[in-house]
Coordinates of C-alpha atoms and ligand atoms in Angstrom, one line a residue:
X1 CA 56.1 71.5 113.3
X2 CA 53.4 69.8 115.2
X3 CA 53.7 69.7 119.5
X4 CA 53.6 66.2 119.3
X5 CA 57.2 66.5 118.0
X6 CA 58.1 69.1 120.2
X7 CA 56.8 67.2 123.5
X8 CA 58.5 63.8 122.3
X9 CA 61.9 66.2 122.5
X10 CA 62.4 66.4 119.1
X11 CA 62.8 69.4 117.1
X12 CA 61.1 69.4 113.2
X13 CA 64.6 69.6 111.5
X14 CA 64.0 73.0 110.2
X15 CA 63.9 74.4 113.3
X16 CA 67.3 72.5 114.1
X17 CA 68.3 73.9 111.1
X18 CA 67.3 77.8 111.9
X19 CA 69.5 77.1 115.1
X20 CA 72.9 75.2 113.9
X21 CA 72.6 78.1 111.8
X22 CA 72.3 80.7 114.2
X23 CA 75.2 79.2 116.3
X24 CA 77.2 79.4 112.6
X25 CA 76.1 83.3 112.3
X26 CA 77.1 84.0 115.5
X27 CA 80.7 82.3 115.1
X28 CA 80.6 84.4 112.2
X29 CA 79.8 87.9 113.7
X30 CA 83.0 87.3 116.5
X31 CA 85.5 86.0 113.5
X32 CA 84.1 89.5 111.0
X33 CA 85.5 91.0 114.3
X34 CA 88.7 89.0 113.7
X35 CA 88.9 90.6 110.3
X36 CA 88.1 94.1 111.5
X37 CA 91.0 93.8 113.8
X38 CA 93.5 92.3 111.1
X39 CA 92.5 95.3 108.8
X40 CA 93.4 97.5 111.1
X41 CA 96.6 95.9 112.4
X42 CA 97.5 96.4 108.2
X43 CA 96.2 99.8 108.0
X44 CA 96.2 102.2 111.0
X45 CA 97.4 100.1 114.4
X46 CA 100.3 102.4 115.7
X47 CA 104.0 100.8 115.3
X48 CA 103.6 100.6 118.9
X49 CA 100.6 98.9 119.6
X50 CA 101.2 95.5 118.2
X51 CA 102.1 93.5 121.1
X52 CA 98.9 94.3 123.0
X53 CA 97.1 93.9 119.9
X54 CA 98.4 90.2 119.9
X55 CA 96.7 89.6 122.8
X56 CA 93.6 91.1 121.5
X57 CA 93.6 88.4 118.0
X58 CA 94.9 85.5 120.1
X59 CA 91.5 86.5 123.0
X60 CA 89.5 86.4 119.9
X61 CA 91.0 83.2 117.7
X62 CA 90.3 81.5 121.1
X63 CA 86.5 82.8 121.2
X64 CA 86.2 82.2 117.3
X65 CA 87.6 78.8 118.0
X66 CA 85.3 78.2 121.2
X67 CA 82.2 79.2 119.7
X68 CA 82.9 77.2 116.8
X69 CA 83.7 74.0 118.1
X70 CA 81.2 73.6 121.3
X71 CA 79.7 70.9 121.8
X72 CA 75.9 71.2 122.0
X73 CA 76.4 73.0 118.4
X74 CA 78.3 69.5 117.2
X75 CA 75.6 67.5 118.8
X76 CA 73.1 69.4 116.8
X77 CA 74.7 69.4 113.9
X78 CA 75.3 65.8 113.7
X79 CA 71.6 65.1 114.2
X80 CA 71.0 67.3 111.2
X81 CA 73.2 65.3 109.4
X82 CA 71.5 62.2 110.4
X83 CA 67.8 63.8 109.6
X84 CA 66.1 64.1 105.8
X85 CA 67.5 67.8 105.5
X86 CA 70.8 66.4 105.0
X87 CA 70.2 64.2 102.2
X88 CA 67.1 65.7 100.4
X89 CA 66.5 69.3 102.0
X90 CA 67.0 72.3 98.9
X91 CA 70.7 72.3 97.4
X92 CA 71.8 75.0 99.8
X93 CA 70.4 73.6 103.0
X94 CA 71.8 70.6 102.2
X95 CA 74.8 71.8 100.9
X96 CA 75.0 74.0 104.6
X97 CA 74.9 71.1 106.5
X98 CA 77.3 69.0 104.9
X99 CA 79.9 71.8 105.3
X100 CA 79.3 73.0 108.9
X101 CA 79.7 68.9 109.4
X102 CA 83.4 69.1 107.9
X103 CA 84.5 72.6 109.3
X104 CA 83.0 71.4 112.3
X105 CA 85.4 68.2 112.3
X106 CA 88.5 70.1 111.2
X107 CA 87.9 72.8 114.0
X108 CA 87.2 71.0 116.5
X109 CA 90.5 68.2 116.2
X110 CA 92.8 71.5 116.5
X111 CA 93.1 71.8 120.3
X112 CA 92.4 74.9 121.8
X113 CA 96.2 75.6 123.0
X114 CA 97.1 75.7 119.6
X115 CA 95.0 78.0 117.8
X116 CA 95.5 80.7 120.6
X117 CA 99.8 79.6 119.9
X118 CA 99.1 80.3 116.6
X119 CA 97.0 83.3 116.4
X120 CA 99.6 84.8 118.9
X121 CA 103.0 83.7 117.5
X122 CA 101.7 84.7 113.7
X123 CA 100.9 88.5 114.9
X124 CA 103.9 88.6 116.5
X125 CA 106.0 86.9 113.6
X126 CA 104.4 89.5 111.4
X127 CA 105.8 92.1 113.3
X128 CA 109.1 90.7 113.3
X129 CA 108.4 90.2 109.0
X130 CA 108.2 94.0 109.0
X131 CA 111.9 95.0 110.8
X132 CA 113.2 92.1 109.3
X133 CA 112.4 93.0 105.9
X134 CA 113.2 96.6 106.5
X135 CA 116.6 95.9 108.1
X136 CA 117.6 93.0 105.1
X137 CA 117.8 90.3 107.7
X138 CA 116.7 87.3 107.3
X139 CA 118.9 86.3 110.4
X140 CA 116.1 88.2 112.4
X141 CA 113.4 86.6 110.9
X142 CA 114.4 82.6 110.6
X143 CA 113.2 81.7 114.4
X144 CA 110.1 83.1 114.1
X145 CA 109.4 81.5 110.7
X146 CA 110.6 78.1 112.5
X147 CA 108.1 78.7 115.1
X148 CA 105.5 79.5 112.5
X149 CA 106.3 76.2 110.6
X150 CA 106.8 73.8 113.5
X151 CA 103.0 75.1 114.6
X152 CA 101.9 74.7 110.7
X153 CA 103.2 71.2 110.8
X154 CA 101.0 70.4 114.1
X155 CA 98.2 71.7 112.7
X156 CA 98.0 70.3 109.5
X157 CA 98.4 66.9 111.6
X158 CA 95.6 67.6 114.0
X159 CA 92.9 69.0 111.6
X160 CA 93.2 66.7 108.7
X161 CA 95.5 63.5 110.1
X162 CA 95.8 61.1 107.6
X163 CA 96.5 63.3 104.8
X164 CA 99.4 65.0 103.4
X165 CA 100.6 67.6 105.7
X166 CA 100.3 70.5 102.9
X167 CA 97.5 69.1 101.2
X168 CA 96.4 69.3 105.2
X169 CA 96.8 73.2 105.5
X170 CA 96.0 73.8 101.4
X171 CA 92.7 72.4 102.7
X172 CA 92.1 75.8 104.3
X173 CA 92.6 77.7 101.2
X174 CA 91.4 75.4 98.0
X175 CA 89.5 72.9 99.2
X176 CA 89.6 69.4 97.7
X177 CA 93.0 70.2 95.9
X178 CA 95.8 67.9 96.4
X179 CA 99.5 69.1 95.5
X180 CA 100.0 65.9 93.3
X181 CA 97.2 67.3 91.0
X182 CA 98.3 71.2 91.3
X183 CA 101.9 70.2 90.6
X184 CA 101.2 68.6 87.6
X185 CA 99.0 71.5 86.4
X186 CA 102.0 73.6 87.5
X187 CA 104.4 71.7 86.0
X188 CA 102.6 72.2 82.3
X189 CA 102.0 76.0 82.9
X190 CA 105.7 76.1 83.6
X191 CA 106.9 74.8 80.6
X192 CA 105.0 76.8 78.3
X193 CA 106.0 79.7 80.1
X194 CA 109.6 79.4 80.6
X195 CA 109.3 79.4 76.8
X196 CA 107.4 82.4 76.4
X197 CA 109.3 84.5 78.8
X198 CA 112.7 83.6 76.9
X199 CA 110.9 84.2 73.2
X200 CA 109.9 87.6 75.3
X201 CA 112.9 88.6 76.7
X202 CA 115.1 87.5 73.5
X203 CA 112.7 89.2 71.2
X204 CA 114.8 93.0 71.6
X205 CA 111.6 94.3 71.0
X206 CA 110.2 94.6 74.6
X207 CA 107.5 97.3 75.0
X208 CA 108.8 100.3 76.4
X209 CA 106.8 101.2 79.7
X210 CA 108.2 105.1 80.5
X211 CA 104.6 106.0 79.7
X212 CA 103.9 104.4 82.7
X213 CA 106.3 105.9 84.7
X214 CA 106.2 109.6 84.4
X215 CA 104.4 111.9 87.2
X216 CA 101.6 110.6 88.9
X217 CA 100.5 112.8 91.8
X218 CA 99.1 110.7 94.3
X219 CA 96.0 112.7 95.0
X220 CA 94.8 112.7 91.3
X221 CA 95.5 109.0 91.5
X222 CA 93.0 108.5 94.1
X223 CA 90.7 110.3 92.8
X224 CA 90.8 108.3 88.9
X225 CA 91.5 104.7 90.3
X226 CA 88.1 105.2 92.6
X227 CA 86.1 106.3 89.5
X228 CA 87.7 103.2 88.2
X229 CA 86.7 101.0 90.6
X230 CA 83.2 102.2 90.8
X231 CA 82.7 101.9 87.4
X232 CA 83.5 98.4 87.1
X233 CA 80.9 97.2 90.3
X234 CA 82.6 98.2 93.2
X235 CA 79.9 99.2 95.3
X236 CA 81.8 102.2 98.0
X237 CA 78.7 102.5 100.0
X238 CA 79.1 98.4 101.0
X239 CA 82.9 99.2 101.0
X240 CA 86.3 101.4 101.5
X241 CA 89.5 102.0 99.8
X242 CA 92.7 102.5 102.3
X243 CA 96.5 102.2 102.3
X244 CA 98.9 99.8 103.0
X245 CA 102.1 98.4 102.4
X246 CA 100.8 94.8 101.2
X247 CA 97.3 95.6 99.6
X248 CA 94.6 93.0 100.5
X249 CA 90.9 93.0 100.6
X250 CA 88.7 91.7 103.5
X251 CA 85.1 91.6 104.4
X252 CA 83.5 92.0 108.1
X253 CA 80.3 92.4 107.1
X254 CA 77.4 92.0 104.6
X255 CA 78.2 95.7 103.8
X256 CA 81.2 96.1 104.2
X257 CA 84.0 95.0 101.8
X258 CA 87.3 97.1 102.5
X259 CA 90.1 97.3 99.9
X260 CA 93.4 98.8 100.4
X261 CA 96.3 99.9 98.1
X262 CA 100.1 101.3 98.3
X263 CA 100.7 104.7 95.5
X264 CA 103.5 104.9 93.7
X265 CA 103.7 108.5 92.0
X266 CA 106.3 107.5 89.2
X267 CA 104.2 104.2 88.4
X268 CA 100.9 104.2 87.4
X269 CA 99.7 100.8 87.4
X270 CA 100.9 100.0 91.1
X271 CA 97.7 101.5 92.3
X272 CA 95.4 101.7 89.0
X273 CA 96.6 97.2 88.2
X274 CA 96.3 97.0 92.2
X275 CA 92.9 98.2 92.6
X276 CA 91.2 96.3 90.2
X277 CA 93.1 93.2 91.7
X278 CA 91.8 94.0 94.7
X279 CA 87.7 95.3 93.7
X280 CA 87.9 92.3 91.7
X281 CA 87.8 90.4 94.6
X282 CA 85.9 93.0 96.2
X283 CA 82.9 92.5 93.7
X284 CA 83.3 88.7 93.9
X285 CA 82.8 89.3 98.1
X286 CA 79.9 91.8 97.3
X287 CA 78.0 89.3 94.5
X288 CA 77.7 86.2 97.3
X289 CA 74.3 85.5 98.7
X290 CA 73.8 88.4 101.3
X291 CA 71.0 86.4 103.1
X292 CA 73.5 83.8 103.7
X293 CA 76.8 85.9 105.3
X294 CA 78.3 83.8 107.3
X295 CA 77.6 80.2 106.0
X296 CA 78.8 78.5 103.3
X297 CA 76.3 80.0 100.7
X298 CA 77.4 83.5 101.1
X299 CA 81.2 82.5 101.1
X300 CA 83.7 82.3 98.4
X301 CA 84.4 78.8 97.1
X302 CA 88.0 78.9 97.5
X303 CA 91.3 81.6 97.4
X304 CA 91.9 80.1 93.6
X305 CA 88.2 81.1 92.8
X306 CA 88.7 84.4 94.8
X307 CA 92.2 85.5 93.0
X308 CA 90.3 84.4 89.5
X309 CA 88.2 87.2 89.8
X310 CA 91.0 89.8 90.9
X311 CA 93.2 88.4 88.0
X312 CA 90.6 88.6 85.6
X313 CA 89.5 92.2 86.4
X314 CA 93.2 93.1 86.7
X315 CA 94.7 91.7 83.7
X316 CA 92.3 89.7 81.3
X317 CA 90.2 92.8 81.6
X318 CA 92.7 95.8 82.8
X319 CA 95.2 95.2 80.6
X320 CA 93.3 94.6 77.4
X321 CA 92.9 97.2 74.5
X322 CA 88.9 97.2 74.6
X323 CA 89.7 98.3 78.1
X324 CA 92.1 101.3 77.5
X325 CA 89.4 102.3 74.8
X326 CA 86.9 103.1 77.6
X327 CA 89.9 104.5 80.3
X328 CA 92.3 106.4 78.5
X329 CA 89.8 109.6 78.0
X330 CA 89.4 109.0 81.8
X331 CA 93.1 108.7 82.9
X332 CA 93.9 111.6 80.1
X333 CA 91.8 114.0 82.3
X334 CA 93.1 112.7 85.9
X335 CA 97.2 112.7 84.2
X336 CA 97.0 115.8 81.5
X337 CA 100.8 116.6 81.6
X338 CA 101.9 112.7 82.3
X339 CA 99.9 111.6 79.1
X340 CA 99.9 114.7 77.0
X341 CA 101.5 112.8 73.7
X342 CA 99.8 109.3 74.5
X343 CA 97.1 107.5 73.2
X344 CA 95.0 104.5 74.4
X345 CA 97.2 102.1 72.5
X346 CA 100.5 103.2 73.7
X347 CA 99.3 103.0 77.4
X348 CA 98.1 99.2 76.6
X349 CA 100.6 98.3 74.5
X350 CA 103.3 99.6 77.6
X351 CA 101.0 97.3 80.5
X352 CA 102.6 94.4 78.5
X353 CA 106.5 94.4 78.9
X354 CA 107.6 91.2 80.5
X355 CA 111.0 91.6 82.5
X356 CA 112.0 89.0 84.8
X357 CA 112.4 91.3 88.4
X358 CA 113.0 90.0 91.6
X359 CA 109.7 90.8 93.2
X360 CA 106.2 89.0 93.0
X361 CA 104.0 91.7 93.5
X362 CA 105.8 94.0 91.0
X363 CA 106.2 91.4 88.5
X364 CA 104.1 91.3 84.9
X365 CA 101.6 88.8 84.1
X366 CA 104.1 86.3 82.6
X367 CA 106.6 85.7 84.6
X368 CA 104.3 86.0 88.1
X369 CA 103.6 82.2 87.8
X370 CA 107.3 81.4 88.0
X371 CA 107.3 83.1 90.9
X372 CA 104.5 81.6 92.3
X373 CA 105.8 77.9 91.1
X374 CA 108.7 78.7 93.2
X375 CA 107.0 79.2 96.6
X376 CA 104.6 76.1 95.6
X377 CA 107.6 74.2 96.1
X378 CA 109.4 75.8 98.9
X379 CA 106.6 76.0 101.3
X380 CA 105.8 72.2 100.1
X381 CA 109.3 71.1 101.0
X382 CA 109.2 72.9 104.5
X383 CA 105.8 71.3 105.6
X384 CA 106.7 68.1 104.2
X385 CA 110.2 67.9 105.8
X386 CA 112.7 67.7 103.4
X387 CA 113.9 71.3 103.5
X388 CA 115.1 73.1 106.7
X389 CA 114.0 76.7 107.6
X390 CA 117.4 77.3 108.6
X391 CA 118.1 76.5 104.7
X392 CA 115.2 78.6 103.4
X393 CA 117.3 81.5 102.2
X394 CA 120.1 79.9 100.5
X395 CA 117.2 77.4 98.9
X396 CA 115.6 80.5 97.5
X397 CA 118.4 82.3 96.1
X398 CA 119.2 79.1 94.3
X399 CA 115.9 78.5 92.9
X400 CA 115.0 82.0 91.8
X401 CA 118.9 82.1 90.4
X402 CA 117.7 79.0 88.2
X403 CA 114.1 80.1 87.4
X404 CA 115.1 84.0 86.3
X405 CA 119.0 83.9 85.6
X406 CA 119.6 86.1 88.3
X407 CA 120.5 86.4 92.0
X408 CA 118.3 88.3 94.7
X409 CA 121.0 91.1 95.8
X410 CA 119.4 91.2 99.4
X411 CA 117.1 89.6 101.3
X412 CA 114.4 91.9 101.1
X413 CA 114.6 91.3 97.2
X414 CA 114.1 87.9 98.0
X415 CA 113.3 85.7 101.0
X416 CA 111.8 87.9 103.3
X417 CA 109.7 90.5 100.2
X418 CA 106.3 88.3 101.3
X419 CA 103.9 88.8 104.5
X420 CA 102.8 84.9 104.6
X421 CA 104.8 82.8 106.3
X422 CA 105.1 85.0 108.9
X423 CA 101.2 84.9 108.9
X424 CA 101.1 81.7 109.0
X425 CA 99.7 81.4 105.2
X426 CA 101.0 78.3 104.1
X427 CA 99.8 76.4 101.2
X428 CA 98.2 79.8 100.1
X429 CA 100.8 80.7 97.3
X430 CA 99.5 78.3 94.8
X431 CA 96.1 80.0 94.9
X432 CA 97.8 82.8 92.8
X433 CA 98.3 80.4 90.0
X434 CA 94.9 78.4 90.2
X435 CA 93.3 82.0 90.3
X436 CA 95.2 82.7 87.1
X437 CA 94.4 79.8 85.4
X438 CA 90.7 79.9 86.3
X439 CA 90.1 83.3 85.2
X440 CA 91.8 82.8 81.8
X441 CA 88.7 79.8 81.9
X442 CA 86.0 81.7 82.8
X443 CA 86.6 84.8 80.4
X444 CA 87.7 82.4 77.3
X445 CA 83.8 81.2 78.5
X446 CA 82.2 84.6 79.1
X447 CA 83.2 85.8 75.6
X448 CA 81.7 82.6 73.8
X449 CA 78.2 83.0 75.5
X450 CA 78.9 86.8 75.5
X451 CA 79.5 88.3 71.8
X452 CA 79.4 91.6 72.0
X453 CA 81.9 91.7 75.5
X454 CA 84.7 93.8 74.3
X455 CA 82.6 96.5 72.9
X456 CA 80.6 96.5 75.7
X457 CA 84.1 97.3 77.4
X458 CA 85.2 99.5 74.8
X459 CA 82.0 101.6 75.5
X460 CA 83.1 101.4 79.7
X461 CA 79.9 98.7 80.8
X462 CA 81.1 96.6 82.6
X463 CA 77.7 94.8 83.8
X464 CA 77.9 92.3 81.3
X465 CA 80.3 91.0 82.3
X466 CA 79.9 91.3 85.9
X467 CA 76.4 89.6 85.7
X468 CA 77.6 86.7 84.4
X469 CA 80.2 86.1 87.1
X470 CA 77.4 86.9 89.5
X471 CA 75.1 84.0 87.8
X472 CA 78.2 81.5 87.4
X473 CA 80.6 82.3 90.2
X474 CA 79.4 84.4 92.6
X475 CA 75.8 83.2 93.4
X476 CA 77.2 79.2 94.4
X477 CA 79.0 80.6 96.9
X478 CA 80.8 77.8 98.9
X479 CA 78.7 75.0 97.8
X480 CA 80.9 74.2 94.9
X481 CA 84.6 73.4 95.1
X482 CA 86.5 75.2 92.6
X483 CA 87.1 72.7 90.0
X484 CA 83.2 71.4 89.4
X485 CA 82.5 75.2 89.6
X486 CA 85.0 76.4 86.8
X487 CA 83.8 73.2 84.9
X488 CA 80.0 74.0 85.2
X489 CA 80.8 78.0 84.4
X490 CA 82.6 77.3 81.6
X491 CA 81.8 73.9 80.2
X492 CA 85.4 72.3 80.2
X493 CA 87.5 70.5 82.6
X494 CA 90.2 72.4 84.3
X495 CA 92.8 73.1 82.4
X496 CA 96.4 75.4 82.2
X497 CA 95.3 76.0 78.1
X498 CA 93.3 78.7 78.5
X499 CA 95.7 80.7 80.3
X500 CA 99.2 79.5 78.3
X501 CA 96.7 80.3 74.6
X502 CA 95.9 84.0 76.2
X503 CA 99.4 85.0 77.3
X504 CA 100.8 83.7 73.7
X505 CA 99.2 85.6 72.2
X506 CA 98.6 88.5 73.8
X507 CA 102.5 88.6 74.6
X508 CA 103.9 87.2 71.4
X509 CA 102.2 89.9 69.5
X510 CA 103.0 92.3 72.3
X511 CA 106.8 91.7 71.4
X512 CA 106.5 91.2 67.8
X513 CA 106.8 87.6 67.8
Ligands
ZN1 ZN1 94.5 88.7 95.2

C-alpha cells in the first residue's frame, strides 16, 4: 500500500482485510474457550459444579457475542464489502467477506440480553435434562423446555425476521436449507423406508446379533477402537478420546479435535460404531484449512455436511464387508474368547439387523431416519406454533406409536432420551438425515472415480478414501453450502436415491430378501 493511501485515511483493502480478520480470529479464540468449557461440562465438571459453571458459559456467550458484534469491526467490514476484495479478491477472500457480512448481521440483530438468557437457561436446562431423564419425568423437565422454546422462538425472530421461524434457527445448523425443501426430501426417504423396515422386519430371517453381544471388557475395548481410529486418519496428537454419556466431538483449536464415547461391555459396536461416528467427524474437523481456523475457510460447511462424514465412516464404511476384511484379525486379537468361533462375515453380517427400538442413538441404520423424521416434525411444530410444549409428550408417544407400532414404556424411552432441546438445539435433528443422505452421495461418487476402494479397505488403507474427502469436502470449508458442495463432489443434484439404493440392498440381502 502506498502512504498516499494511508495519509488520505484509507487503508489498501488488504490490510482492512488482515484486520476484520483478526477481529474474526480473536472472536474465535474466546468462543474455542466456549467449546473447551462445554467439553468439560460433558466430560469431567463435578455433579456439583454446574450452577457456577452457568455463570461461567453465559460470562462468555456474552464476550463471544460482544466481540462479535462491535461496532468498529461491522464498520470495517461493511467497507470491505463495499471495496474490490469483495467482488473480485481470490475465492476465499471473497468468499470470507461475504460470510463475516451475514454472521455479522445475524449476530448482531440478537440483542445482548438474550444470548446471555439463553446461554444461561440452556446450561441450566441441561442439568435439569439429566435428573429428569434419570428420574422418568418429563413433569420435571416441561418448564424448562418451555423456557428453552419461548427463547428459541425470540431468536429465530430477531436474527433472521422475515423468514420462517425454523428455517430461522435451521439457519444455524444447514445454512440455505428451508424445511419446505428438507420435508419433501424427507417425505420420499420415508416412504421407501417404511417399506424396507416392514420387508425387514417381516422377513423372519433377521440377522442374529449375539456375536455382538458377548463379553467385551472395557479396557481391551479402548485399547482396539483407538487402533481403529488411528488407522482410519484420526490424528491423536491433534486430538483425544474421553467418556460421556452422549458422545459428541468438538474442536477448540487447530490441534485439537476431542472425541468422546460411552462402553458398553456386552455390546460391541456402542463404542467401536460410536467412534468412527465421532473420528469421522473428527477427521472432517482435522482436514479443514488449518491456516484459516476460525473463519469460514477452515469451518465445516454445515451439521448435514459434518454428520455425512461420521455416517459414512460409521456405516457406509464400518459396517461394510471390505471393512470387517481388514478389522476382524484386529478385533479377533483385542476379543479372543468373545470371537473365538467367528469370522469376518458373521460379525458384518450381525452389524446389519434392523429392529425397530425405542431409542435413536441405539437404533440401526434403517430405521434411524424414522426417528429422525419424527423430531423434524416435532420440533417444527413447536417453533412454528401449532403444537404446545405442555403437549410434547403425549404428541411423541403418538407419533413414535404410529411410526414403529409400539409405545415408549417411560419417558426416558421416549421424550426426554435426547440432550437437545434442553440445549437449545433446535432445528438440528434434521442434520442427521441430510448427513445420511449426503454421505450415501459422496461414497456412491468416491467409488466411481475410485476403483479399486474396497480392496484398498479390505487391505486396512484408508487414505484413499480419506484424500478424496479432503480434496472434495474438507478443503471448501465453509465457502460452499451443503447442497452446491455435494453436487460439485459428486456430480449430481441432491438427492434421497443414493441412500434408499444403498440400504436396499445392503438390507434386503442382509435379510434374504
Ligand atoms: Zn454426529
Amino acid at each position: 500500500m502506498t502512504t498516499s493511501t494511508r495519509s488520505a485515511g484509507r487503508q489498501a483493502p488488504e490490510e482492512l482485510f488482515a484486520e476484520v480478520c483478526d477481529r474474526a480470529r480473536h472472536a474465535a479464540v474466546l468462543a474455542s474457550v466456549e467449546s473447551l468449557l462445554g467439553w468439560d461440562e460433558q466430560t469431567y465438571l463435578p455433579e456439583r459444579a454446574g450452577g457456577y459453571r452457568a455463570e461461567q458459559a453465559a460470562a462468555l456467550a456474552t464476550l463471544v457475542h460482544r466481540e462479535r458484534t462491535d461496532p468498529a469491526y461491522g464498520e470495517r467490514l461493511a467497507r470491505l464489502a463495499d471495496g474490490p476484495l469483495a467482488t473480485s479478491g481470490p475465492p476465499e477472500v471473497s468468499g470470507t467477506i461475504a460470510l463475516l457480512q451475514r454472521d455479522f448481521a445475524k449476530q448482531a440483530r440478537l440483542p445482548p440480553r438474550l444470548v446471555e438468557e439463553l446461554a444461561r437457561t440452556c446450561v441450566e436446562a441441561q442439568q435439569a435434562w439429566r435428573s429428569a431423564r434419570a428420574a422418568s419425568s418429563w413433569n420435571q423437565l416441561q418448564p424448562w423446555l418451555e423456557r428453552v422454546f419461548a427463547l428459541k422462538r425470540e431468536q429465530a425472530s430477531c436474527q433472521l425476521p422475515g423468514r420462517d421461524p425454523y428455517d430461522a434457527l435451521m439457519d444455524d445448523y444447514e445454512p440455505g436449507a428451508t424445511w419446505q425443501a428438507v420435508a419433501l426430501l424427507f417425505e420420499r426417504l420415508r416412504a421407501e423406508i417404511v417399506r424396507l423396515v416392514a420387508a425387514c422386519v417381516a422377513s423372519g430371517r433377521r440377522p442374529d446379533d449375539a456375536v455382538l453381544r458377548r463379553d467385551y471388557p472395557r479396557a481391551a475395548q479402548e485399547r482396539f477402537v483407538r487402533e481403529v481410529a488411528a488407522r482410519i486418519g484420526f490424528d491423536f496428537q491433534r486430538g483425544r478420546l474421553d467418556t460421556t454419556a452422549h458422545p459428541f466431538c468438538s474442536t477448540m483449536g487447530p490441534d485439537d479435535c476431542r472425541i468422546t464415547t460411552r462402553w458398553d461391555e456386552r455390546f460391541l459396536p456402542t463404542a467401536l460404531h460410536g467412534v468412527l461416528h465421532e473420528a469421522g467427524h473428527g477427521l472432517y474437523e482435522q482436514g479443514l484449512p488449518r491456516d484459516w481456523f476460525g473463519l469460514p475457510p477452515g469451518q465445516a460447511a454445515s451439521l448435514g455436511i459434518h454428520e455425512s462424514q461420521s455416517r459414512l465412516w460409521e456405516n457406509l464404511v464400518g459396517r461394510s464387508p471390505a471393512f470387517w476384511e481388514w478389522c476382524f484379525p484386529v478385533a479377533r486379537s483385542a476379543f479372543p474368547a468373545a470371537l473365538a468361533d467367528a469370522d469376518a462375515a458373521s460379525v458384518q453380517r450381525a452389524l446389519m439387523a434392523v429392529s425397530p427400538s425405542f431409542i435413536r442413538v441405539e437404533a440401526d441404520e434403517v430405521t434411524y431416519n424414522l426417528h429422525v423424521m419424527m423430531r423434524f416434525d416435532l420440533e417444527r411444530a413447536l417453533v412454528q406454533g401449532t403444537l404446545a410444549v405442555a403437549d410434547l409428550r403425549d404428541a411423541w408417544n403418538e407419533r413414535f406409536e404410529r411410526d414403529f407400532g409400539m409405545r415408549p414404556p417411560s419417558d426416558a424411552d421416549g421424550v426426554l432420551q435426547d440432550i437437545h432441546w434442553s440445549a437449545g438445539l433446535v432445528g438440528y435433528f434434521p442434520t442427521y438425515s441430510l448427513g445420511n443422505i449426503f454421505a450415501a452421495q459422496l461414497i456412491h461418487a468416491a467409488r466411481e472415480r475410485l476403483p479399486g476402494l474396497d480392496g484398498e479397505i479390505a487391505a486396512g488403507r484408508f487414505d484413499g478414501l480419506l484424500d478424496w474427502l479432503r480434496m472434495h469436502v474438507h478443503a471448501h470449508g465453509r465457502l460452499l453450502e451443503s447442497e452446491p458442495l455435494v453436487e460439485r463432489a459428486t456430480g449430481m443434484p441432491v438427492s434421497e436415491r443414493w441412500l434408499v439404493d444403498s440400504l436396499r440392498s445392503r438390507y434386503a440381502s442382509a435379510h434374504g430378501l
